[in-house]
Every structure is written in structure tokens, then in C-alpha cells.
Coordinates of C-alpha atoms in Angstrom, one line a residue:
M1 CA 0.0 -0.1 -0.1
S2 CA 1.4 3.5 -1.1
P3 CA 1.9 6.0 1.6
S4 CA -0.9 8.1 0.5
S5 CA -3.6 5.3 0.2
S6 CA -2.4 4.5 3.9
I7 CA -3.5 7.8 4.9
A8 CA -6.6 7.8 3.2
A9 CA -7.6 4.6 4.9
E10 CA -7.3 6.1 8.2
P11 CA -10.6 7.5 9.4
G12 CA -10.6 11.3 9.3
A13 CA -7.3 11.5 7.7
V14 CA -6.4 14.2 5.0
P15 CA -4.8 12.6 2.1
A16 CA -1.1 13.7 1.4
P17 CA 0.4 14.3 -2.0
D18 CA 1.7 11.1 -3.6
E19 CA 5.0 10.2 -2.5
H20 CA 6.1 9.0 -5.8
H21 CA 4.6 11.8 -8.0
E22 CA 7.1 13.8 -10.3
H23 CA 7.7 17.1 -9.3
H24 CA 6.9 20.3 -11.3
P25 CA 8.6 23.5 -11.7
S26 CA 8.2 25.6 -8.6
Y27 CA 7.2 29.1 -8.3
L28 CA 11.0 30.0 -7.5
T29 CA 12.1 28.6 -10.9
D30 CA 9.3 30.1 -13.3
G31 CA 11.1 33.1 -14.5
T32 CA 14.1 34.0 -12.6
T33 CA 14.9 37.6 -14.0
V34 CA 14.4 40.6 -11.8
K35 CA 11.4 41.8 -13.8
S36 CA 9.7 38.5 -13.4
W37 CA 9.8 39.2 -9.7
L38 CA 9.0 42.8 -9.5
L39 CA 6.0 42.5 -11.8
T40 CA 4.8 39.3 -10.6
L41 CA 1.2 38.7 -10.0
D42 CA 2.0 35.3 -8.1
H43 CA 0.9 35.8 -4.5
K44 CA 3.8 33.3 -3.2
R45 CA 6.4 35.5 -4.7
I46 CA 4.8 38.8 -3.5
G47 CA 4.5 37.1 -0.2
V48 CA 8.3 36.5 -0.4
M49 CA 9.1 40.1 -1.5
Y50 CA 6.7 41.2 1.6
L51 CA 9.1 39.0 3.8
I52 CA 12.4 40.3 2.5
W53 CA 11.3 44.0 2.8
V54 CA 9.7 43.5 6.4
L55 CA 12.8 41.7 7.6
L56 CA 14.9 44.8 6.3
F57 CA 12.7 47.2 8.1
F58 CA 13.0 45.0 11.1
L59 CA 16.7 45.4 11.1
V60 CA 16.2 49.2 10.7
G61 CA 13.9 49.5 13.6
G62 CA 16.2 47.1 15.5
I63 CA 19.2 49.4 14.9
Y64 CA 17.2 52.4 16.3
A65 CA 16.3 50.1 19.4
L66 CA 20.0 49.4 20.1
I67 CA 21.0 53.1 19.7
V68 CA 18.3 53.9 22.5
R69 CA 19.5 51.3 24.7
L70 CA 23.1 52.2 24.4
E71 CA 22.2 55.8 25.1
L72 CA 20.7 54.7 28.5
L73 CA 23.4 53.0 29.6
T74 CA 24.4 56.1 31.8
P75 CA 22.2 58.6 33.4
G76 CA 23.5 61.5 31.2
P77 CA 24.4 62.1 27.7
T78 CA 26.4 58.7 26.3
I79 CA 26.5 58.6 22.4
I80 CA 24.1 60.7 21.1
D81 CA 22.3 64.3 22.0
A82 CA 18.8 64.9 23.4
M83 CA 17.5 65.8 20.0
T84 CA 18.9 62.6 18.3
Y85 CA 17.7 60.7 21.1
N86 CA 14.1 61.9 20.6
R87 CA 14.3 61.0 16.8
A88 CA 15.8 57.6 17.5
F89 CA 12.9 56.3 19.7
T90 CA 10.4 57.9 17.4
M91 CA 11.6 56.1 14.4
H92 CA 12.1 53.0 16.2
G93 CA 8.5 52.9 16.9
V94 CA 7.2 54.2 13.4
V95 CA 9.4 51.7 11.6
M96 CA 8.7 48.6 13.9
I97 CA 4.9 49.4 14.1
F98 CA 4.0 50.5 10.7
L99 CA 6.7 48.8 8.5
F100 CA 7.1 45.6 10.5
M101 CA 4.5 44.3 12.9
I102 CA 1.6 45.4 11.1
P103 CA 2.5 44.1 7.5
A104 CA 4.9 41.2 8.7
I105 CA 2.6 38.2 9.1
P106 CA -0.4 39.3 6.8
G107 CA 2.0 40.5 4.2
A108 CA 4.4 37.6 4.0
F109 CA 2.7 34.5 5.3
G110 CA -0.8 35.5 4.9
N111 CA -0.2 36.3 1.3
F112 CA 1.7 33.0 0.5
M113 CA -0.5 30.7 2.8
L114 CA -3.9 31.9 2.5
P115 CA -4.6 30.8 -1.3
L116 CA -3.1 27.4 -0.6
M117 CA -5.2 26.8 2.6
L118 CA -8.2 27.8 0.6
G119 CA -7.3 25.3 -2.0
A120 CA -7.3 28.5 -4.5
K121 CA -4.8 29.2 -7.3
D122 CA -4.3 32.9 -6.3
V123 CA -5.9 35.8 -4.2
A124 CA -9.0 37.5 -5.6
F125 CA -7.2 40.4 -6.9
P126 CA -3.5 39.7 -7.8
K127 CA -2.8 43.2 -9.4
L128 CA -4.3 44.8 -6.3
N129 CA -2.0 42.4 -4.3
L130 CA 1.3 43.8 -5.9
T131 CA -0.3 47.1 -5.7
S132 CA -0.4 46.9 -2.1
L133 CA 3.4 45.9 -1.7
Y134 CA 4.3 48.9 -3.7
L135 CA 2.1 51.1 -1.8
L136 CA 4.1 49.9 1.4
L137 CA 7.2 50.7 -0.3
G138 CA 6.2 54.0 -1.7
G139 CA 5.1 55.3 1.8
A140 CA 8.3 53.5 3.6
A141 CA 10.6 55.7 0.8
I142 CA 8.6 58.9 1.8
A143 CA 8.7 58.2 5.6
I144 CA 12.7 57.3 5.4
W145 CA 13.4 60.4 3.3
G146 CA 11.7 62.5 6.0
M147 CA 13.9 60.5 8.7
I148 CA 17.1 61.2 6.7
N149 CA 16.2 64.9 6.3
G150 CA 15.6 66.0 9.7
G151 CA 13.8 63.0 11.5
M152 CA 10.9 63.5 14.0
D153 CA 10.8 63.7 17.4
T154 CA 7.2 63.3 18.6
G155 CA 7.3 59.6 19.5
W156 CA 5.4 57.1 17.2
T157 CA 2.0 58.3 18.6
F158 CA 2.2 61.9 17.1
Y159 CA 0.5 63.6 20.0
T160 CA -0.8 66.9 19.4
P161 CA -0.2 69.9 20.1
Y162 CA 3.4 68.9 19.9
S163 CA 3.4 67.4 16.6
T164 CA 1.6 70.6 15.3
H165 CA 4.5 72.8 16.2
T166 CA 7.6 70.8 16.4
T167 CA 10.4 72.1 13.8
T168 CA 11.1 68.3 12.7
T169 CA 10.1 66.9 9.5
V170 CA 6.7 65.7 10.5
A171 CA 4.8 66.2 7.2
P172 CA 6.7 63.5 5.0
I173 CA 6.8 61.1 7.7
L174 CA 3.0 61.2 8.4
F175 CA 2.2 61.2 4.9
G176 CA 4.3 58.0 4.4
A177 CA 2.3 56.5 7.1
F178 CA -1.0 57.8 5.1
I179 CA 0.3 55.9 2.1
I180 CA 1.2 52.8 4.2
G181 CA -2.4 52.7 5.3
F182 CA -3.6 52.1 1.7
S183 CA -1.5 49.0 1.5
S184 CA -3.2 47.8 4.6
I185 CA -6.7 48.5 3.3
A186 CA -5.9 46.8 -0.2
T187 CA -4.4 43.7 1.5
G188 CA -7.4 43.4 3.8
L189 CA -10.2 43.8 1.2
N190 CA -8.1 41.1 -1.1
F191 CA -8.2 38.6 2.1
I192 CA -11.9 39.1 2.8
V193 CA -13.1 38.7 -0.9
T194 CA -10.7 35.6 -1.3
T195 CA -11.9 34.0 1.7
H196 CA -15.6 34.5 0.7
T197 CA -15.3 33.5 -2.9
M198 CA -12.3 31.1 -3.6
R199 CA -12.6 28.3 -1.3
A200 CA -12.2 25.0 -2.8
P201 CA -15.2 22.6 -2.8
G202 CA -15.5 21.0 0.7
I203 CA -14.0 24.0 2.5
T204 CA -17.0 25.4 4.3
W205 CA -16.6 28.2 7.1
F206 CA -16.3 25.7 9.8
K207 CA -13.4 23.8 7.7
L208 CA -11.4 26.9 7.6
P209 CA -7.8 26.5 9.1
L210 CA -7.6 28.7 12.2
F211 CA -5.0 30.9 10.4
V212 CA -7.3 31.9 7.9
W213 CA -10.1 32.6 10.4
A214 CA -7.3 35.0 12.0
M215 CA -6.5 36.8 8.8
Y216 CA -10.2 37.3 8.2
A217 CA -10.4 39.0 11.5
T218 CA -7.4 40.9 11.0
A219 CA -8.7 42.0 7.4
C220 CA -12.0 43.4 8.9
I221 CA -10.1 45.6 11.3
Q222 CA -7.8 46.8 8.4
V223 CA -10.6 47.9 6.2
L224 CA -12.7 49.4 9.0
A225 CA -10.1 51.2 11.2
T226 CA -7.3 52.1 8.7
P227 CA -9.3 54.9 7.2
V228 CA -9.6 56.7 10.5
L229 CA -5.7 56.6 11.1
G230 CA -5.7 58.2 7.3
L231 CA -8.1 60.9 8.4
V232 CA -6.4 61.8 11.5
L233 CA -2.6 61.9 9.9
L234 CA -3.7 64.0 7.0
L235 CA -5.5 66.4 9.6
V236 CA -2.1 66.6 11.7
V237 CA -0.3 67.2 8.2
G238 CA -2.8 70.1 7.6
E239 CA -2.4 71.4 11.2
H240 CA 1.2 71.4 10.9
L241 CA 1.6 73.1 7.5
F242 CA -1.2 75.5 7.6
H243 CA -2.4 75.7 11.3
F244 CA -6.1 75.1 10.6
G245 CA -6.7 74.9 14.4
I246 CA -8.5 71.4 14.7
F247 CA -6.1 70.1 17.6
D248 CA -4.3 73.4 18.6
P249 CA -6.1 74.8 21.4
A250 CA -4.4 78.2 21.0
L251 CA -6.5 78.5 17.8
G252 CA -9.7 76.8 19.2
G253 CA -8.9 73.2 18.5
D254 CA -9.1 70.1 20.7
P255 CA -5.8 68.0 21.4
V256 CA -8.0 65.3 23.0
L257 CA -9.9 64.8 19.8
F258 CA -6.7 63.7 18.2
Q259 CA -6.3 61.1 21.1
H260 CA -9.8 59.6 20.6
L261 CA -9.3 59.5 16.7
F262 CA -5.7 58.1 16.8
W263 CA -6.5 55.5 19.3
F264 CA -9.9 54.4 17.8
Y265 CA -7.5 53.2 15.0
S266 CA -4.5 52.3 17.0
H267 CA -6.1 50.1 19.5
P268 CA -7.8 47.9 17.0
A269 CA -4.2 47.9 15.2
V270 CA -2.9 46.2 18.1
Y271 CA -5.1 43.4 17.1
I272 CA -3.9 43.7 13.6
M273 CA -0.6 42.9 14.9
V274 CA -1.3 40.1 17.3
L275 CA -4.5 38.3 15.7
P276 CA -2.3 37.0 12.6
A277 CA 0.1 35.9 15.6
F278 CA -2.8 33.9 17.2
G279 CA -3.5 32.3 13.9
V280 CA 0.2 31.2 13.3
M281 CA 0.4 29.5 16.8
S282 CA -3.1 27.7 16.3
E283 CA -1.4 26.0 13.1
V284 CA 1.7 25.4 14.9
V285 CA 0.3 23.9 18.2
A286 CA -1.9 21.5 16.3
A287 CA 1.2 20.2 14.1
F288 CA 3.7 19.7 16.7
S289 CA 1.1 18.2 19.2
R290 CA -0.1 15.8 16.6
K291 CA -3.4 16.5 17.8
N292 CA -6.7 17.9 16.8
I293 CA -7.3 21.5 17.8
F294 CA -8.9 21.8 21.0
G295 CA -12.1 23.8 20.7
Y296 CA -12.0 24.8 16.9
R297 CA -15.1 26.8 17.1
A298 CA -14.2 28.8 20.3
V299 CA -10.8 29.5 18.9
A300 CA -12.5 30.8 15.7
F301 CA -15.2 32.8 17.3
S302 CA -12.7 34.4 19.8
S303 CA -10.9 35.9 16.8
L304 CA -13.9 37.6 15.5
G305 CA -14.9 38.5 19.2
I306 CA -11.4 40.4 19.8
A307 CA -11.7 42.1 16.4
F308 CA -15.2 43.5 17.5
V309 CA -14.5 44.3 20.8
G310 CA -11.3 45.9 20.1
F311 CA -13.1 48.7 18.5
F312 CA -14.8 49.9 21.8
A313 CA -11.8 49.7 24.1
W314 CA -9.7 52.7 22.9
G315 CA -10.4 54.9 25.9
H316 CA -8.2 53.0 28.4
H317 CA -5.3 54.8 26.7
M318 CA -6.8 57.9 27.9
F319 CA -7.5 57.5 31.5
V320 CA -5.5 60.5 32.5
S321 CA -6.7 62.8 29.6
G322 CA -10.0 64.0 31.8
Q323 CA -12.6 61.4 30.9
S324 CA -15.3 60.8 33.4
T325 CA -15.0 58.2 36.1
F326 CA -18.0 56.3 34.4
N327 CA -16.2 56.4 31.0
A328 CA -13.2 55.1 32.5
G329 CA -15.2 52.2 34.0
V330 CA -16.8 51.3 30.7
F331 CA -13.6 51.4 28.9
A332 CA -12.1 49.2 31.7
V333 CA -14.8 46.5 31.4
L334 CA -14.5 46.4 27.7
T335 CA -10.9 46.0 27.7
M336 CA -11.2 43.0 30.2
L337 CA -13.5 41.6 27.8
V338 CA -10.9 41.4 25.3
G339 CA -8.6 39.6 27.8
V340 CA -11.7 36.9 28.2
F341 CA -11.4 36.2 24.2
T342 CA -7.5 35.9 24.6
A343 CA -8.0 33.6 27.8
I344 CA -10.2 31.2 25.5
K345 CA -7.4 30.9 23.0
V346 CA -4.7 30.2 25.5
F347 CA -7.0 27.7 27.2
N348 CA -7.7 25.8 24.0
W349 CA -3.9 26.0 23.2
V350 CA -2.9 24.4 26.3
G351 CA -5.8 21.9 25.8
T352 CA -4.5 21.0 22.4
V353 CA -1.0 20.4 23.8
Y354 CA -2.3 18.3 26.9
K355 CA -1.8 14.6 26.2
G356 CA -0.5 15.3 22.7
A357 CA 2.5 13.7 21.1
V358 CA 4.6 16.7 21.3
D359 CA 7.6 17.0 18.7
F360 CA 9.9 19.7 20.1
K361 CA 11.0 21.3 17.2
T362 CA 11.9 25.1 16.8
P363 CA 8.5 26.3 15.9
F364 CA 7.1 24.8 18.9
A365 CA 10.0 26.3 21.1
Y366 CA 8.6 29.7 19.8
F367 CA 5.0 28.6 20.6
C368 CA 6.3 28.1 24.4
G369 CA 7.7 31.5 24.5
F370 CA 4.8 33.0 22.7
L371 CA 2.4 31.4 25.3
Y372 CA 4.5 32.9 28.0
F373 CA 4.6 36.4 26.8
T374 CA 0.8 36.3 25.9
V375 CA -0.1 35.2 29.6
F376 CA 2.4 37.6 31.2
G377 CA 1.6 40.6 29.1
G378 CA -2.0 39.9 29.1
M379 CA -1.9 39.8 32.8
T380 CA -0.3 43.4 32.9
G381 CA -2.9 44.3 30.2
V382 CA -5.9 43.4 32.5
A383 CA -3.9 45.6 35.3
F384 CA -3.6 48.7 33.1
A385 CA -7.5 48.3 32.4
T386 CA -8.0 49.1 35.9
S387 CA -7.5 52.9 36.3
S388 CA -6.4 52.9 39.7
L389 CA -3.3 51.0 38.5
D390 CA -3.0 52.7 35.2
V391 CA -2.7 56.2 36.4
P392 CA 0.5 55.9 38.2
W393 CA 2.0 53.6 35.8
H394 CA 1.1 55.9 32.8
D395 CA 3.9 57.2 30.7
T396 CA 6.5 55.1 32.8
Y397 CA 8.6 52.2 31.3
F398 CA 5.9 49.7 32.6
V399 CA 3.9 50.9 29.7
V400 CA 7.0 50.2 27.4
A401 CA 7.6 46.8 28.9
H402 CA 3.9 45.8 29.0
F403 CA 3.6 46.8 25.3
H404 CA 6.6 45.0 24.2
F405 CA 5.5 41.7 26.0
I406 CA 2.3 41.4 24.6
M407 CA 2.6 42.9 21.4
V408 CA 6.4 42.8 20.2
G409 CA 7.0 39.5 22.1
A410 CA 4.0 37.7 21.0
T411 CA 4.1 39.0 17.5
I412 CA 8.1 38.3 17.0
M413 CA 7.6 34.8 18.6
A414 CA 4.8 34.1 16.0
F415 CA 6.9 35.6 13.2
M416 CA 9.8 33.5 14.0
A417 CA 7.7 30.2 14.3
A418 CA 6.0 31.0 11.0
I419 CA 9.5 31.5 9.3
H420 CA 10.6 28.2 10.6
Y421 CA 7.3 26.2 10.2
W422 CA 6.8 27.4 6.7
F423 CA 10.3 27.6 5.7
P424 CA 10.3 24.2 3.9
K425 CA 7.0 25.0 2.1
M426 CA 8.2 28.3 1.0
F427 CA 11.8 27.4 -0.3
G428 CA 11.9 23.6 -0.2
K429 CA 14.9 23.8 2.0
M430 CA 15.6 22.6 5.7
Y431 CA 17.4 24.6 8.4
H432 CA 19.7 23.4 11.0
E433 CA 17.3 22.2 14.0
G434 CA 19.9 22.6 16.6
W435 CA 20.9 26.2 15.8
G436 CA 17.1 26.9 15.4
L437 CA 16.6 25.7 19.2
V438 CA 19.7 27.5 20.4
S439 CA 18.6 30.8 18.6
A440 CA 14.9 30.5 20.0
A441 CA 16.3 29.9 23.6
L442 CA 18.6 33.3 23.1
I443 CA 15.9 35.4 21.7
I444 CA 13.3 34.3 24.6
L445 CA 16.1 34.9 27.3
G446 CA 17.0 38.0 25.9
F447 CA 13.6 39.2 25.4
N448 CA 13.0 38.8 29.2
A449 CA 16.2 40.3 30.1
T450 CA 15.4 43.4 28.1
F451 CA 12.1 44.1 29.4
I452 CA 11.8 42.6 32.9
P453 CA 14.1 45.3 34.0
Q454 CA 11.7 47.9 32.5
F455 CA 8.8 46.6 34.4
L456 CA 11.0 47.3 37.5
L457 CA 11.8 50.6 36.6
G458 CA 8.4 51.8 35.6
N459 CA 7.1 50.4 38.8
A460 CA 9.9 52.5 40.6
G461 CA 8.7 55.6 38.7
M462 CA 11.1 56.1 35.8
P463 CA 9.3 58.0 32.8
R464 CA 9.6 56.8 29.4
R465 CA 11.1 58.6 26.5
Y466 CA 13.5 60.6 29.1
Y467 CA 17.1 61.2 27.9
E468 CA 18.4 61.5 31.4
Y469 CA 17.5 59.9 34.3
P470 CA 18.5 59.5 38.3
E471 CA 21.6 57.4 38.9
R472 CA 19.5 54.9 41.1
F473 CA 17.9 53.5 37.9
Q474 CA 21.1 52.8 36.1
T475 CA 21.6 49.3 37.2
L476 CA 18.3 48.1 35.7
N477 CA 19.1 50.3 32.5
V478 CA 22.4 48.5 32.3
A479 CA 20.7 45.1 32.7
S480 CA 18.1 46.2 30.1
T481 CA 20.7 47.0 27.5
A482 CA 22.6 43.8 28.2
G483 CA 19.5 42.0 27.5
A484 CA 19.0 43.8 24.3
S485 CA 22.6 42.9 23.1
L486 CA 21.6 39.1 23.9
L487 CA 18.4 39.5 22.1
A488 CA 20.2 41.0 19.0
F489 CA 22.7 38.2 18.9
G490 CA 19.9 35.7 18.8
F491 CA 18.5 37.2 15.8
L492 CA 21.8 37.3 14.4
I493 CA 22.3 33.5 14.6
S494 CA 18.9 33.0 13.1
A495 CA 19.7 35.3 10.2
I496 CA 23.0 33.3 9.5
Y497 CA 21.7 29.8 9.8
L498 CA 18.5 30.4 7.9
T499 CA 20.6 32.2 5.0
Y500 CA 22.9 29.4 5.0
A501 CA 19.9 27.1 4.7
L502 CA 18.7 28.8 1.5
V503 CA 21.8 28.3 -0.3
Y504 CA 23.2 25.0 1.1
G505 CA 20.3 23.4 3.1
R506 CA 19.3 19.9 2.2
R507 CA 16.1 19.4 0.1
A508 CA 13.0 19.4 2.2
A509 CA 10.2 16.8 1.9
S510 CA 7.1 18.0 1.0
N511 CA 5.6 17.6 4.3
P512 CA 8.5 17.4 6.6
W513 CA 6.4 18.2 9.8
R514 CA 3.9 15.6 8.8
S515 CA 1.1 18.1 9.3
R516 CA -2.5 17.9 8.3
G517 CA -2.8 21.6 7.3
Y518 CA -4.2 22.0 3.9
E519 CA -1.2 24.1 2.7
W520 CA 0.9 20.8 2.8
L521 CA -1.4 19.1 0.3
T522 CA 0.9 20.5 -2.6
E523 CA 4.6 20.3 -3.2
S524 CA 7.1 22.2 -1.4
P525 CA 7.9 24.7 -2.7
P526 CA 4.5 24.9 -4.7
P527 CA 4.2 25.1 -8.3
T528 CA 3.3 28.3 -10.1
H529 CA -0.5 27.8 -9.7
N530 CA -0.2 26.0 -6.5
F531 CA -1.8 22.7 -7.5
V532 CA -1.0 20.4 -10.4
G533 CA -4.3 19.2 -12.2
P534 CA -7.7 20.3 -11.0
Q535 CA -8.5 22.1 -7.7
P536 CA -8.4 19.7 -4.9
T537 CA -11.5 18.8 -2.8
Y538 CA -11.6 18.7 0.9
S539 CA -13.7 16.2 2.9
E540 CA -12.1 16.3 6.3
E541 CA -11.7 19.3 8.7
P542 CA -8.1 20.9 9.0
H543 CA -5.9 20.0 12.0
F544 CA -7.5 16.5 12.1
Y545 CA -4.8 13.8 13.4
V546 CA -7.3 11.3 14.8
D547 CA -5.1 9.3 17.5
P548 CA -2.1 11.7 18.2
K549 CA -0.2 8.6 19.7
K550 CA -0.8 6.4 16.6
A551 CA -1.5 8.5 13.6
E552 CA 1.1 8.3 11.0
V553 CA 1.5 10.9 8.4
P554 CA 4.4 10.0 6.3
D555 CA 6.8 12.4 4.5
A556 CA 5.3 13.3 1.1
V557 CA 8.2 13.9 -1.2

């Protein structure tokens, strides 16, 4: 009996590609000129280009972070002056949020995997897909031009009235972020229409992989919330250049209005970053626990719940802005409701691991780190939802540490898990597993070493964004900078072995993880049109492993 027929014979098993079929040319070799890549309409190539660019932006944002941490080694001036420091932490935030964390997983892995998981040959609007990439790069180019020609010193939140009066180059950087917003909207529209109209026969709504559910919820936020950000950024640019008086109290404006408009987008934007991470981890935990996902519908609906409630929780960023006690209480309750939906996911992920046949590979190591950062950061988020705690912690390093734990930590853990889990699918090569585990350990330890001291600094009263600080805070700042160095070293190791694997890595099997995910039903790397022959049909649910101790899913070559 062939491997594929043995899989089909198992009750509830998803058939794997025939081990003995002839390989067809992959999307990587179907046109090798620069033009064939730059003008491609293939969602997989667009996903790879997104991946390359967001990694470059991650490097830029990381360099800014290291500059900030080196400056804070001593209580006084260390390597840069105060204005350069302000520009450095501003550009660190702008680059990391708008050019890395928001587009990273949807742009790279959403574009690549969504059609494969739906059994489709491409996204609904391939030309719009390519346009979204170039909108991102166009906005980035304008923002980076502004960064080089004066920079910006407002912080990534661009708070008025300071952003309307500062002499730094506010307008080009905000206009660049405005253009990047169109990229986000285009991607969201594409994913929504693709999910509704291009599912293969047999893939009903409750047979969608959980990564697709997460991307669908994310796309809804992108389409509904991003226009508000575009509006408010244009208003700030107009205010800065022409002094309209919309946000300037000296001209009859209201700076708190800016905060309402900005956080109405930026709090849902938190879930644009983290919901895709939740989707990645739902795929990873099922594959490496060798077990059916626990509570599939609960995980799927909790993604939609987070997306919905996220639109009503923006006010917890404004507890010190003068809002009424009643309003603060309402926003606090709504914020805690988001924690309920997140806790549902955590409970179901742990239930999936429980009594599973865990295969502790690099993606699963990042899942463990992700679970820790999500729970730890989530608990501090519930604490922040309590106004009596939020007020003394407001604008301290406790906020910085909380944000990095729940948003950056969770997103980067998922991003790294996705790179390692789907590396064989995307490039047909295998990386060195030992180095992968070493790098994961260094990154997780480095992240803790960087931001746990910042929790302590914030609790002790050190304000964020300050260029100088009292000497009593130096020890914890030195510890945080040392942790950032360890974190950077972990990422450097990852960059080295993954680059080596691209060139010299051994050829991967079509399904090296023995996953039951739909995206593994084709070759690795996939052919140009994803599947050879007619569109496949799907009779079983995704993440279906039957008995985790006995089910055998052979490698498909």
C-alpha cells in the first residue's frame, strides 16, 4: 500500500501528496529575471518580497532600538544628544509598528499561505495584491526620506499639539504612514474577498484553517479602522503646515480629539499585529502536538470577538486625559472583555498540547515563548485596564515593557515560528534544527532580560522617553541594555543559519512536519499555480490527527 493510500484509509485523515509523483517546476524557478519578480502577480512571490522587505525594516527598527538602549547605559549623555535620542525612539516606533509588525505576518505569510489553505490558485485580486506591496514601499520611502532629512521627535503616537508645532520633518513621515495605510486596506480587502469567494469545494466556513479565521478577522479591522488613521494623519499634516486649528487649543482646537481619533484606530491596530500571530500559533500547536485542535469553534469565534470588542476599548489609553469616572469604568470593562477572548485561545492551545505527542522542534519552542509572553503581557494588560493602576503607571517604563511583552513579544514569537514552520513550504529547504533551538532560547531569554528590568523601572517611577534619569535607575538600565544585546545576538544567529539553509540546506520533503494543514497538500515549494491538475476537494476538517499517539503521516516527497 502506498503512503498516500494508507493515509486515506485512516478515518478522518487528510490525504497527503503522492510520494512518488514527479515534481513540477516551482514558483521559484518559473522566471528568474528581476523583472519577473518585480512585476509578478503570483501571491507566493509577492509574499516572499513582503518577507524580504519587512525583515529589512525589522533590521532598521532594531538598530534604532540598540541606539536608544546604548544611550541609556548612563544617567547622562552617552553616545547621542537629546534631540537625536528623541528622533531615534520615534523612528524605532514608527518603523517597527507601521513597517514591520502590522504588515509582517499578513503581508508575508498571509499572502503566501491563504490561497494554499483555501485550495485557490491565487488571491481574488492579484494586481491589487502587487499594488499593496508597492504602496507599502512607496510610503516607506517617503517616511525614510523624512527620517534622513531631519527626522521626527514626537514619538510614534504623534500627539498634538506638539506634533503640530515641532520643527522636525513631521509632514513627510506622516504622509508616508498615510500611504502605508492604503497598503493595509488593499491587503484586507483582498483577503476578505478571497476567503468569501475562492474556497475550494468542501471547505465550508467551519473547515477553514484557524490561520484563515485569524487573517479574516484581521482584514476586517484593516478595512474598517485604517481609514480613521488616514484621516487623522492628514489632519495633523494640515495642522502642521497650515495651522487649521483642529487640534491646537491656541486656535480653538481640541488636542484630546486627536487622541480619540488616533486610538480608535491604534487600539484595533494592536489586534492587526497580534491576531495573525494567534493564527500562526493555532497552526503550529496542532502540527507539533500531533493532535486535533482543542475547541476549534471557540478559537475561531474568539478571533472575531477580539476584532469586534477591540473597536470599543480605545479609551483605556486616555484614563489621564480628563474623561469621566463612568467612561473610564466602561472602557475598563470592555478592555477586560478582550482578555476573556484571549484567555479562551490560551485555554484551547493548552488543551491541544495536553496529552499530545509533542514534537519539540524550533516552531514549537517559539510557541512556548509566545504562550509565556501572551499570558504575562496579558495579565499586565488587565492591570492597565484598572484605572487605579493605570494612572501611576502611565507614561512610565511599565507601559513600554507591557507593550513589548504582549505585542512585540507575541508577534515576534509568531513571526519566527512562521518562518521556521513554513520555511520548507516556501523554499523547499531545511534549516539546522539544533541552531534553531539555540537561537530560540537566546531570543526568548534576551527578550526577558531586556523588558523585565523595564517593568521594575516603571514600577519604581522612571518615565519613558526621558533622555536623562536619576542614578538609582542605572543598574536596571544596564541590565536592559545587556538583554537587548543578547536578543540581537539571537536574531543574528537566526539570520546566519536561515541564509545558509537557503543556499546549502538539504532539500525538504513536501511535508517534513507530517502536518495535516491544507497548505501541505501540494509540493514544497509549490508550483506556480499552487496545484497540479484540477482544484482539490476537501472532505475532512483541518488540524485532524485522529489518535495523536498512533496516527502516522508519512513524509510526502
